[in-house]
Amino acid sequence: MSRIPDERPLNPKPEVVDGLRRLLPRESVLTTEAELAPYECDGLSAFQQRPLVVALPETVEQVQAVMRLCHEMEVPVVARGAGTGLSGGALPLADGVLLSLAKFNRILGIDPANRSATVQPGVRNLAISEAAAGHGLYYAPDPSSQIACSIGGNVAENSGGVHCLKYGLTVHNILKLKLISVEGELFEVGADALDSPGLDLLALMTGSEGMLAVIVEVTVKLLPKPERAQALLAAFDSVEQAGAAVAEIIGAGIIPAGLEMMDRPAIRAAEDFVHAGYPTDVEAILICELDGFNAEVSFDVMRVRDLLLASGAADVRTAADDAERLRFWKGRKAAFPAVGRISPDYYCMDGTIPRRQLGPVLRQISALSEQYGLAVANVFHAGDGNLHPLILYDANNPGELEQAEALGGAILELCVEVGGTVTGEHGVGVEKLNQMCVQFNSAELNQMHAVKAAFDPKRLLNPGKAVPTLHRCAEFGAMHVHHGELKFPELPRF
Amino acid sequence: MTETAETDAEQAIVEQVTTAWSAERLVAIQGGGTKAFYGNRVAAETVLDCSVHQGVVAYEPTELAITVRAGTPLAAVEALLAEHGQQFPFEPPHFGAAATIGGMVAAGLSGPRRPYAASVRDAVLGVRVLNGKGEVLEFGGRVMKNVAGYDLSRLMAGSLGVLGVLLEVSLKVMPVPPGRITLVQEQDQAGALELMQRWAGQALPISGTAWLEGRLHVRLAGSDEALTQTQRIIGGAPMAVAEADAFWLALREQELDCFAVDSLTGDGFAGDGFAGDGLAGERSLWRLSVRSATAAKAIPAPDLIEWGGALRWLRSERSAAEVREMARTAGGHATLFRAGSGRSAPRDGVFTPLNPVAARLHQHLKRAFDPAGIFNPGRLYPGMGRTAG
Ligand SMILES: Cc1cc2nc3c(=O)[nH]c(=O)nc-3n(C[C@H](O)[C@H](O)[C@H](O)COP(=O)(O)OP(=O)(O)OC[C@H]3O[C@@H](n4cnc5c(N)ncnc54)[C@H](O)[C@@H]3O)c2cc1C
């Protein structure tokens, strides 16, 4: 995989620093090596680059002024929230301004009557639910990184969480955005109402990875808390059975609040780390959460239990109380750091596949894992078909990072081949540019570039991310692979 | 990404668009023509009929997704879903037997269940679309989660055909809940608004609300356990199931008296005001999409309130400026849904005008998809697209 995100020629303009100093307080413009170091990567540390300068504005007017300056001087800008992104979306540019929204950390208002909250983009995801809790309300999308990641980053990535199966992704849970255009103008998309006139720019902005405008305010929907939540933990002797059980539950017309799966390596790592009480001698576990009215949940718990047993579950446990339910989740939510304990490094993938392909694809991943000589732990949003294979490697062993990336690429191409996509929630960033060449043809990529140009003709906002140039794709040599030979002919397809 | 081969019908559509692109001929895109009244009048030179492009491409109930060609009749697709105990979560209005899936997505209109489930746009997973240069493009997919590249598939929902011709759409579907019941109670407007707001603050299985003629109708959908418990909270008298189903259908299809205006027939409103017959204008039907907790007095004398207060319908002789101002103050926007006879549409169109930056971005996006400006010129906003002649 190319380490260079983009073929952009560098064009450093150190004068921009003087300009920024005129616009922002002294402490809001960072330039020394020590000051820049914390910004050199996001959650994907395999890619590192120090920016020319970091700007930390704290008012909307300051963001506007920074954008106007950069637009005039033609200096690229990369917006950054909390830097937890897993695809290098917030990776700085050597000749660019890194625009941190970290100081935009205020909750501007909770409107319990309309069940919405208006917040600044640097507010942490979990802080919104905490602030709304007093009204019996919460913000539904709950990425595992929710204690750290920012709502601005969530919007830019269209982030999901374990409860998205029932409650939707970020795009389904926001009402309105205030944005700064690349030229420095403030504008709004969406409304306090359920729709707004014209093209759906709110949907277009969501998941646009900081490439179309800078988000300076977000109005989110809040939901009332259900009366009761209950979780089941099912153990399986094969991943195929667990995958089939997922289809059985959904096919029976039940939409669980969460439906997550972990395979043997992930179970072991999580169990050793947080002692969630998982059975460790099984091939897969499913955690299924149901919520709603008390009586309704009791009824559905019985139905799901029967379905799980009928699908071949070796054991099904129902949480005895809320403490046990939270323990079931604790292992799942701690799975990434748990895997981090058993391997010097891990590389988290994010492909999505049709649910019915879960079993076959997991089997194929384990074959690829053997072929590439690197272990893989799987922990993922089974209900949504969103896989998170964690590839274990050691960056200190020469060539292992490249091997991990090659295996990751093969896994994503497999996802595309069975009718899925290269990223379900982590975004393309710089990481999956090559796989975008597999998923889209040149006309499709050109259409995306035309959309980018509609917002940012000079390509100053986060250039080189998310959508590969055709030149890059030609080099990668993968264009039109999806219309050509099938690499995994044994897998069932549409 | 889908792997469907191009059909003859699709090939014919592509050829027509390619010709129109090179000849710069203005094209009105049509499905079943049932929503032609909605939006601004299109001044086109040719009609592109998409209704022949039919068929279900993929439907696997356990995937909760269906992929359909755009010309497929909406009724046929809903019947297929019902056979498998599933439905579109957004309860789309048909406005006629000829309604197609493509028209449903392009119009982006959702029905009574919308605030409690999803909108059309929420349910869009992917599209196969023809841009103004005659290129067939696919965005999104058939899976629940997909953030590869810009979300150009949801952008198509509600775009009224100004960006491209929808060829295929993948949509999320949901199971039909096991039971339903409709409860009716006498309430004045303020009382109804207050109740809807209170209920919305609790996790209740409500699937529709409608206040009209002094009565509040609440539809619940869910398991027997949930319905029993919720019925105690909501109160009111249960309607017979057949009668209730007929009510919600008539509401969705706007066949209730509260929607009736003495309307001109025909397609769309003229952007520059057509002459009418010289009579004093009849009342027009306005759709106001607002904050759900907007006070009764902020929008006087609505004929109907839906969506827990977030959608208010008004038959009024007021000017567009007045109605838009009411909606704006309530955090939303107003659409001239059907003009009364003798009344002309505002010069700036039936939809609330955009802020200047958004308006500019609309022009740029239009050019990005349809460089010659040939698709549905003016349908969304006057001036979006080339003018004839
Ligand atoms: C342990 C761990 C677990 C995770 N679990 C999940 C999960 O369950 N689900 C999930 O979806 N993700 C998950 N993530 C990924 C990550 O947390 C999300 O992508 C998150 O939304 C990123 O938010 P951030 O504030 O850290 O954004 P950053 O990483 O700072 O930025 C992400 C992107 O958003 C852009 N951006 C940020 N702020 C703005 C703004 N104000 N305006 C415009 N553009 C902006 C950046 O340019 C960049 O392209 C996980 C990450 C980690 C490390």
Short mmCIF file of N, CA and C in Angstrom, two decimals, chain A residues 113-115 157-158 165 169 171-172 183 185 187-188 191-204 208 211-212 224-227 247 250-251 253 255 293 295-296 299 352-356 381 384 386 416-417 421 423-425 427-428 436 439-440 443-444 447-448 450-452 454-455 467 482 494, chain B residues 1 3 58 60 62-64 114-115 121-122 131 135 137-139 142-152 154-155 159 162-163 172 174-175 197 200-205 223 225-226 229-230 287 289-293 307 310 331-333 352 354-355 357-358 360-362 364-365 368-369 380-381 384:
data_model
loop_
_atom_site.label_atom_id
_atom_site.label_comp_id
_atom_site.label_asym_id
_atom_site.label_seq_id
_atom_site.Cartn_x
_atom_site.Cartn_y
_atom_site.Cartn_z
N ALA A 113 -38.53 19.51 25.05
CA ALA A 113 -39.84 19.47 24.40
C ALA A 113 -39.73 18.96 22.96
N ASN A 114 -38.69 19.41 22.27
CA ASN A 114 -38.50 18.95 20.89
C ASN A 114 -37.52 17.78 20.80
N ARG A 115 -37.05 17.32 21.94
CA ARG A 115 -36.12 16.21 22.03
C ARG A 115 -34.92 16.39 21.09
N GLU A 157 -17.80 11.24 9.83
CA GLU A 157 -17.60 9.82 9.48
C GLU A 157 -18.91 9.05 9.36
N ASN A 158 -20.04 9.65 9.69
CA ASN A 158 -21.31 8.92 9.81
C ASN A 158 -21.12 7.69 10.70
N LEU A 165 -28.39 -0.94 14.80
CA LEU A 165 -29.30 -1.85 14.11
C LEU A 165 -30.74 -1.36 14.28
N LEU A 169 -27.77 5.18 12.23
CA LEU A 169 -26.42 5.73 12.26
C LEU A 169 -26.50 7.22 12.57
N VAL A 171 -26.32 9.66 10.56
CA VAL A 171 -27.16 10.36 9.58
C VAL A 171 -28.64 10.32 9.95
N HIS A 172 -29.05 9.29 10.67
CA HIS A 172 -30.46 9.16 11.05
C HIS A 172 -30.78 9.90 12.35
N GLU A 183 -14.70 28.99 1.58
CA GLU A 183 -14.47 30.43 1.42
C GLU A 183 -14.64 31.18 2.75
N GLU A 185 -17.63 31.23 4.59
CA GLU A 185 -19.01 31.67 4.88
C GLU A 185 -19.69 30.69 5.84
N PHE A 187 -23.04 28.82 6.99
CA PHE A 187 -24.36 28.46 6.47
C PHE A 187 -24.91 27.25 7.20
N GLU A 188 -26.22 27.04 7.01
CA GLU A 188 -26.93 25.98 7.73
C GLU A 188 -27.47 24.97 6.76
N ALA A 191 -32.76 21.36 9.48
CA ALA A 191 -33.68 22.27 10.16
C ALA A 191 -34.00 21.70 11.53
N ASP A 192 -34.73 22.50 12.33
CA ASP A 192 -35.23 21.95 13.60
C ASP A 192 -36.43 21.06 13.34
N ALA A 193 -36.94 21.11 12.11
CA ALA A 193 -38.06 20.25 11.70
C ALA A 193 -37.50 18.93 11.17
N LEU A 194 -38.40 18.03 10.74
CA LEU A 194 -37.95 16.70 10.32
C LEU A 194 -37.44 16.68 8.88
N ASP A 195 -37.67 17.73 8.11
CA ASP A 195 -37.08 17.79 6.78
C ASP A 195 -36.80 19.24 6.44
N SER A 196 -36.16 19.47 5.31
CA SER A 196 -35.85 20.84 4.90
C SER A 196 -35.95 20.92 3.39
N PRO A 197 -36.12 22.12 2.85
CA PRO A 197 -36.33 22.22 1.41
C PRO A 197 -35.05 22.00 0.61
N GLY A 198 -35.22 21.64 -0.65
CA GLY A 198 -34.06 21.50 -1.53
C GLY A 198 -33.40 20.14 -1.42
N LEU A 199 -32.20 20.05 -1.97
CA LEU A 199 -31.44 18.81 -1.93
C LEU A 199 -31.04 18.49 -0.50
N ASP A 200 -30.86 17.21 -0.22
CA ASP A 200 -30.57 16.80 1.15
C ASP A 200 -29.08 16.97 1.47
N LEU A 201 -28.69 18.22 1.68
CA LEU A 201 -27.28 18.50 1.96
C LEU A 201 -26.87 17.95 3.32
N LEU A 202 -27.84 17.77 4.22
CA LEU A 202 -27.53 17.20 5.53
C LEU A 202 -26.99 15.77 5.35
N ALA A 203 -27.65 15.01 4.49
CA ALA A 203 -27.18 13.64 4.21
C ALA A 203 -25.82 13.67 3.52
N LEU A 204 -25.67 14.61 2.59
CA LEU A 204 -24.41 14.67 1.83
C LEU A 204 -23.23 15.05 2.75
N SER A 208 -18.83 12.93 5.01
CA SER A 208 -18.01 13.51 3.93
C SER A 208 -16.57 13.78 4.39
N MET A 211 -14.29 17.01 3.94
CA MET A 211 -13.83 17.43 2.61
C MET A 211 -14.72 18.45 1.93
N LEU A 212 -15.90 18.73 2.54
CA LEU A 212 -16.84 19.63 1.87
C LEU A 212 -17.03 20.94 2.64
N PRO A 224 -36.19 8.99 23.90
CA PRO A 224 -36.51 8.60 25.28
C PRO A 224 -35.93 7.23 25.60
N LYS A 225 -35.50 7.06 26.83
CA LYS A 225 -34.94 5.77 27.23
C LYS A 225 -36.03 4.72 27.31
N PRO A 226 -35.78 3.53 26.79
CA PRO A 226 -36.79 2.47 26.91
C PRO A 226 -36.95 2.03 28.37
N GLU A 227 -38.12 1.46 28.66
CA GLU A 227 -38.41 1.05 30.04
C GLU A 227 -37.42 0.00 30.53
N ALA A 247 -29.36 -14.35 11.14
CA ALA A 247 -30.39 -14.29 10.10
C ALA A 247 -31.73 -14.80 10.63
N ILE A 250 -33.47 -12.02 12.81
CA ILE A 250 -34.00 -10.94 11.97
C ILE A 250 -35.16 -11.46 11.12
N GLY A 251 -35.00 -12.67 10.59
CA GLY A 251 -36.05 -13.26 9.76
C GLY A 251 -37.34 -13.46 10.53
N GLY A 253 -38.60 -11.38 12.40
CA GLY A 253 -39.24 -10.08 12.59
C GLY A 253 -38.83 -9.37 13.87
N ILE A 255 -36.17 -7.00 15.74
CA ILE A 255 -35.03 -6.09 15.53
C ILE A 255 -34.43 -5.81 16.91
N PHE A 293 -40.89 -2.22 26.39
CA PHE A 293 -41.63 -2.40 27.63
C PHE A 293 -41.22 -3.69 28.32
N ALA A 295 -42.94 -6.14 29.72
CA ALA A 295 -43.62 -7.37 29.32
C ALA A 295 -43.20 -7.79 27.91
N GLU A 296 -43.04 -6.80 27.06
CA GLU A 296 -42.64 -7.05 25.68
C GLU A 296 -41.24 -7.67 25.62
N PHE A 299 -41.21 -11.28 26.69
CA PHE A 299 -41.73 -12.13 25.64
C PHE A 299 -40.67 -12.36 24.55
N THR A 352 -18.37 -4.24 5.35
CA THR A 352 -19.74 -4.66 5.62
C THR A 352 -20.17 -5.64 4.53
N ILE A 353 -20.90 -6.68 4.94
CA ILE A 353 -21.36 -7.71 4.00
C ILE A 353 -22.82 -8.02 4.25
N PRO A 354 -23.52 -8.60 3.26
CA PRO A 354 -24.88 -9.06 3.54
C PRO A 354 -24.83 -10.10 4.67
N ARG A 355 -25.83 -10.05 5.56
CA ARG A 355 -25.81 -10.92 6.74
C ARG A 355 -25.63 -12.39 6.42
N ARG A 356 -26.28 -12.83 5.33
CA ARG A 356 -26.24 -14.26 5.07
C ARG A 356 -24.85 -14.74 4.67
N HIS A 381 -20.34 -5.92 14.57
CA HIS A 381 -21.77 -5.63 14.58
C HIS A 381 -22.47 -6.62 13.66
N ASP A 384 -25.78 -5.81 11.71
CA ASP A 384 -25.65 -4.94 10.55
C ASP A 384 -24.74 -5.55 9.48
N ASN A 386 -21.62 -5.72 9.75
CA ASN A 386 -20.42 -4.86 9.73
C ASN A 386 -19.28 -5.56 10.49
N VAL A 416 -16.32 -6.58 -0.86
CA VAL A 416 -16.92 -5.99 -2.05
C VAL A 416 -17.47 -7.09 -2.95
N GLU A 417 -16.70 -8.17 -3.06
CA GLU A 417 -17.10 -9.23 -3.97
C GLU A 417 -18.40 -9.92 -3.59
N THR A 421 -19.25 -3.67 1.18
CA THR A 421 -18.53 -2.42 0.99
C THR A 421 -17.26 -2.40 1.83
N THR A 423 -16.06 -0.02 3.70
CA THR A 423 -16.13 0.61 5.01
C THR A 423 -17.56 0.84 5.45
N GLY A 424 -17.89 0.33 6.62
CA GLY A 424 -19.23 0.46 7.16
C GLY A 424 -19.38 1.69 8.04
N GLU A 425 -18.29 2.06 8.75
CA GLU A 425 -18.42 3.19 9.66
C GLU A 425 -17.11 3.94 9.94
N GLY A 427 -14.84 5.02 7.66
CA GLY A 427 -14.46 5.96 6.62
C GLY A 427 -13.28 5.47 5.79
N VAL A 428 -13.05 6.15 4.69
CA VAL A 428 -11.98 5.78 3.76
C VAL A 428 -10.67 6.41 4.19
N MET A 436 -11.13 1.74 -2.67
CA MET A 436 -12.17 2.52 -3.36
C MET A 436 -12.09 2.27 -4.87
N GLN A 439 -14.11 -0.77 -5.47
CA GLN A 439 -15.56 -0.64 -5.30
C GLN A 439 -16.20 0.25 -6.37
N PHE A 440 -15.48 1.24 -6.87
CA PHE A 440 -16.08 2.19 -7.82
C PHE A 440 -15.32 2.22 -9.13
N ALA A 443 -16.00 6.45 -13.79
CA ALA A 443 -17.08 7.44 -13.92
C ALA A 443 -17.65 7.77 -12.54
N GLU A 444 -17.76 6.75 -11.70
CA GLU A 444 -18.29 6.98 -10.35
C GLU A 444 -17.34 7.84 -9.52
N GLN A 447 -17.57 11.36 -10.67
CA GLN A 447 -18.76 12.04 -10.14
C GLN A 447 -18.49 12.55 -8.73
N MET A 448 -17.80 11.73 -7.93
CA MET A 448 -17.47 12.18 -6.56
C MET A 448 -16.52 13.38 -6.59
N ALA A 450 -16.43 15.57 -8.89
CA ALA A 450 -17.23 16.73 -9.32
C ALA A 450 -18.03 17.29 -8.14
N VAL A 451 -18.50 16.42 -7.25
CA VAL A 451 -19.22 16.89 -6.06
C VAL A 451 -18.26 17.66 -5.15
N LYS A 452 -17.07 17.12 -5.00
CA LYS A 452 -16.05 17.82 -4.20
C LYS A 452 -15.83 19.23 -4.79
N ALA A 454 -17.80 21.01 -6.47
CA ALA A 454 -18.96 21.89 -6.28
C ALA A 454 -18.83 22.67 -4.97
N PHE A 455 -18.17 22.07 -3.99
CA PHE A 455 -17.99 22.71 -2.68
C PHE A 455 -16.63 23.40 -2.58
N VAL A 467 -11.54 9.94 -1.61
CA VAL A 467 -11.80 9.58 -3.00
C VAL A 467 -10.47 9.57 -3.77
N HIS A 482 -14.17 -5.57 -10.24
CA HIS A 482 -15.46 -6.17 -9.88
C HIS A 482 -16.25 -6.62 -11.10
N PHE A 494 -25.18 -12.64 -4.96
CA PHE A 494 -26.53 -12.22 -5.36
C PHE A 494 -26.94 -12.93 -6.63
N MET B 1 -22.39 -1.79 -4.67
CA MET B 1 -22.20 -2.30 -6.02
C MET B 1 -23.17 -3.42 -6.31
N GLU B 3 -24.62 -6.25 -9.37
CA GLU B 3 -24.06 -6.93 -10.53
C GLU B 3 -25.12 -7.19 -11.58
N ALA B 58 -33.32 -7.77 -6.38
CA ALA B 58 -32.89 -8.63 -5.28
C ALA B 58 -33.78 -8.38 -4.07
N GLU B 60 -34.10 -10.34 -0.26
CA GLU B 60 -33.81 -11.41 0.68
C GLU B 60 -34.33 -10.90 2.02
N THR B 62 -34.31 -11.67 5.09
CA THR B 62 -33.47 -11.59 6.29
C THR B 62 -32.40 -10.52 6.18
N GLU B 63 -32.18 -9.98 4.96
CA GLU B 63 -31.23 -8.87 4.82
C GLU B 63 -31.89 -7.53 5.12
N LEU B 64 -33.23 -7.54 5.28
CA LEU B 64 -34.00 -6.30 5.50
C LEU B 64 -33.72 -5.28 4.40
N ARG B 114 -43.64 8.34 9.52
CA ARG B 114 -42.31 8.93 9.37
C ARG B 114 -41.60 9.32 10.68
N PRO B 115 -42.24 10.07 11.61
CA PRO B 115 -41.47 10.49 12.79
C PRO B 115 -41.17 9.34 13.75
N ARG B 121 -35.61 8.96 2.71
CA ARG B 121 -34.18 9.19 2.63
C ARG B 121 -33.42 8.33 3.63
N ASP B 122 -33.98 8.18 4.84
CA ASP B 122 -33.33 7.34 5.85
C ASP B 122 -33.18 5.91 5.35
N ASN B 131 -26.49 9.91 -14.90
CA ASN B 131 -26.28 11.36 -14.79
C ASN B 131 -26.56 12.05 -16.12
N GLU B 135 -24.06 8.70 -18.17
CA GLU B 135 -23.22 7.68 -17.50
C GLU B 135 -24.04 6.97 -16.43
N LEU B 137 -24.18 5.13 -13.05
CA LEU B 137 -23.33 5.15 -11.86
C LEU B 137 -24.02 4.44 -10.71
N GLU B 138 -23.24 3.81 -9.85
CA GLU B 138 -23.81 3.19 -8.65
C GLU B 138 -23.16 3.75 -7.40
N PHE B 139 -24.01 4.13 -6.45
CA PHE B 139 -23.51 4.64 -5.17
C PHE B 139 -24.24 3.93 -4.05
N ARG B 142 -26.22 -2.43 -0.94
CA ARG B 142 -27.42 -3.14 -0.46
C ARG B 142 -27.28 -3.52 1.00
N VAL B 143 -26.21 -3.05 1.62
CA VAL B 143 -25.98 -3.39 3.03
C VAL B 143 -26.37 -2.21 3.92
N MET B 144 -26.55 -2.49 5.21
CA MET B 144 -27.08 -1.49 6.13
C MET B 144 -26.13 -0.31 6.35
N LYS B 145 -24.84 -0.58 6.32
CA LYS B 145 -23.88 0.47 6.65
C LYS B 145 -22.87 0.59 5.53
N ASN B 146 -22.61 1.83 5.12
CA ASN B 146 -21.72 2.02 3.98
C ASN B 146 -21.26 3.47 3.98
N VAL B 147 -20.00 3.70 4.24
CA VAL B 147 -19.51 5.08 4.21
C VAL B 147 -18.38 5.25 3.20
N ALA B 148 -18.41 4.42 2.15
CA ALA B 148 -17.37 4.51 1.12
C ALA B 148 -17.70 5.66 0.17
N GLY B 149 -16.96 6.75 0.28
CA GLY B 149 -17.19 7.91 -0.58
C GLY B 149 -18.37 8.73 -0.08
N TYR B 150 -18.68 9.80 -0.84
CA TYR B 150 -19.80 10.65 -0.44
C TYR B 150 -21.12 9.89 -0.54
N ASP B 151 -22.07 10.26 0.29
CA ASP B 151 -23.37 9.60 0.28
C ASP B 151 -24.23 10.21 -0.84
N LEU B 152 -23.94 9.78 -2.06
CA LEU B 152 -24.67 10.33 -3.20
C LEU B 152 -25.99 9.60 -3.42
N ARG B 154 -28.32 8.84 -0.80
CA ARG B 154 -29.36 9.54 -0.03
C ARG B 154 -29.62 10.93 -0.61
N LEU B 155 -28.61 11.50 -1.28
CA LEU B 155 -28.79 12.81 -1.90
C LEU B 155 -29.88 12.78 -2.97
N SER B 159 -34.78 14.72 -4.48
CA SER B 159 -34.10 15.63 -5.42
C SER B 159 -34.98 15.96 -6.62
N VAL B 162 -33.67 16.32 -10.41
CA VAL B 162 -32.83 17.37 -11.01
C VAL B 162 -31.37 16.95 -11.14
N LEU B 163 -30.98 15.85 -10.50
CA LEU B 163 -29.58 15.42 -10.57
C LEU B 163 -29.37 14.27 -11.54
N LYS B 172 -34.04 -0.01 2.65
CA LYS B 172 -34.18 -0.79 3.87
C LYS B 172 -35.66 -1.09 4.10
N MET B 174 -38.58 -3.14 6.87
CA MET B 174 -38.69 -3.53 8.27
C MET B 174 -39.84 -4.53 8.44
N PRO B 175 -39.76 -5.35 9.51
CA PRO B 175 -40.88 -6.26 9.75
C PRO B 175 -42.15 -5.49 10.10
N GLN B 197 -46.74 15.72 22.62
CA GLN B 197 -45.40 16.05 23.09
C GLN B 197 -45.03 15.21 24.31
N ALA B 200 -44.27 11.68 23.27
CA ALA B 200 -43.01 11.56 22.51
C ALA B 200 -41.80 11.51 23.45
N GLY B 201 -41.98 11.99 24.66
CA GLY B 201 -40.90 11.94 25.63
C GLY B 201 -40.75 10.59 26.30
N GLN B 202 -41.66 9.65 25.98
CA GLN B 202 -41.54 8.29 26.53
C GLN B 202 -41.35 7.32 25.36
N ALA B 203 -40.74 6.19 25.65
CA ALA B 203 -40.51 5.22 24.57
C ALA B 203 -41.79 4.41 24.35
N LEU B 204 -42.70 4.92 23.51
CA LEU B 204 -43.98 4.25 23.27
C LEU B 204 -44.05 3.79 21.81
N PRO B 205 -44.75 2.68 21.55
CA PRO B 205 -44.82 2.16 20.18
C PRO B 205 -45.85 2.88 19.31
N SER B 223 -46.10 -5.40 19.76
CA SER B 223 -46.54 -6.67 20.32
C SER B 223 -47.79 -6.44 21.17
N GLU B 225 -48.30 -7.18 24.18
CA GLU B 225 -47.92 -6.68 25.50
C GLU B 225 -47.74 -5.16 25.44
N ALA B 226 -47.03 -4.71 24.41
CA ALA B 226 -46.75 -3.28 24.29
C ALA B 226 -48.04 -2.50 24.05
N GLN B 229 -50.21 -2.19 27.29
CA GLN B 229 -49.63 -1.24 28.24
C GLN B 229 -49.76 0.21 27.73
N THR B 230 -49.53 0.40 26.45
CA THR B 230 -49.57 1.75 25.89
C THR B 230 -51.00 2.29 25.84
N ARG B 287 -48.06 22.94 3.27
CA ARG B 287 -47.47 21.93 4.16
C ARG B 287 -46.38 22.62 4.97
N SER B 289 -43.56 22.15 7.74
CA SER B 289 -42.73 21.20 8.49
C SER B 289 -41.99 22.01 9.54
N VAL B 290 -42.30 21.76 10.83
CA VAL B 290 -41.84 22.65 11.90
C VAL B 290 -41.36 21.85 13.12
N ARG B 291 -40.80 22.55 14.10
CA ARG B 291 -40.48 21.93 15.39
C ARG B 291 -41.73 21.31 15.97
N SER B 292 -41.66 20.09 16.48
CA SER B 292 -42.89 19.41 16.90
C SER B 292 -43.58 20.14 18.05
N ALA B 293 -42.82 20.80 18.93
CA ALA B 293 -43.45 21.45 20.08
C ALA B 293 -43.92 22.88 19.79
N TRP B 307 -47.53 13.88 12.52
CA TRP B 307 -46.13 13.71 12.94
C TRP B 307 -45.87 14.28 14.34
N ALA B 310 -45.04 17.89 14.24
CA ALA B 310 -43.97 18.37 13.36
C ALA B 310 -44.45 18.67 11.94
N GLY B 331 -38.95 27.14 13.22
CA GLY B 331 -37.78 26.30 12.98
C GLY B 331 -37.83 25.46 11.73
N GLY B 332 -38.76 25.76 10.82
CA GLY B 332 -38.89 24.89 9.65
C GLY B 332 -39.15 25.64 8.37
N HIS B 333 -39.97 25.05 7.51
CA HIS B 333 -40.19 25.60 6.17
C HIS B 333 -41.60 25.24 5.71
N THR B 352 -39.72 26.73 0.01
CA THR B 352 -39.08 27.87 0.68
C THR B 352 -37.69 28.09 0.08
N LEU B 354 -33.77 28.95 -0.49
CA LEU B 354 -32.61 28.54 0.31
C LEU B 354 -31.78 29.74 0.73
N ASN B 355 -30.95 29.52 1.75
CA ASN B 355 -29.99 30.57 2.10
C ASN B 355 -29.00 30.70 0.94
N VAL B 357 -25.78 30.63 0.45
CA VAL B 357 -24.69 29.66 0.26
C VAL B 357 -25.27 28.34 -0.23
N ALA B 358 -26.35 27.89 0.41
CA ALA B 358 -26.97 26.63 -0.01
C ALA B 358 -27.48 26.74 -1.45
N ARG B 360 -26.25 28.57 -3.85
CA ARG B 360 -25.10 28.47 -4.75
C ARG B 360 -24.64 27.01 -4.87
N LEU B 361 -24.60 26.31 -3.71
CA LEU B 361 -24.17 24.91 -3.74
C LEU B 361 -25.14 24.05 -4.56
N HIS B 362 -26.44 24.40 -4.51
CA HIS B 362 -27.41 23.68 -5.34
C HIS B 362 -27.08 23.84 -6.82
N HIS B 364 -24.16 24.49 -8.11
CA HIS B 364 -22.92 23.77 -8.41
C HIS B 364 -23.16 22.27 -8.48
N LEU B 365 -23.98 21.76 -7.55
CA LEU B 365 -24.26 20.32 -7.55
C LEU B 365 -25.03 19.92 -8.81
N ALA B 368 -22.64 19.61 -11.44
CA ALA B 368 -21.76 18.47 -11.26
C ALA B 368 -22.40 17.18 -11.79
N PHE B 369 -23.73 17.08 -11.68
CA PHE B 369 -24.42 15.87 -12.14
C PHE B 369 -24.97 16.03 -13.56
N LEU B 380 -37.25 21.81 -8.96
CA LEU B 380 -36.95 22.02 -7.54
C LEU B 380 -36.94 23.52 -7.23
N TYR B 381 -36.17 24.26 -7.98
CA TYR B 381 -36.17 25.72 -7.85
C TYR B 381 -36.12 26.32 -9.25
N MET B 384 -32.89 26.43 -11.67
CA MET B 384 -31.99 25.27 -11.59
C MET B 384 -32.16 24.46 -12.86
#
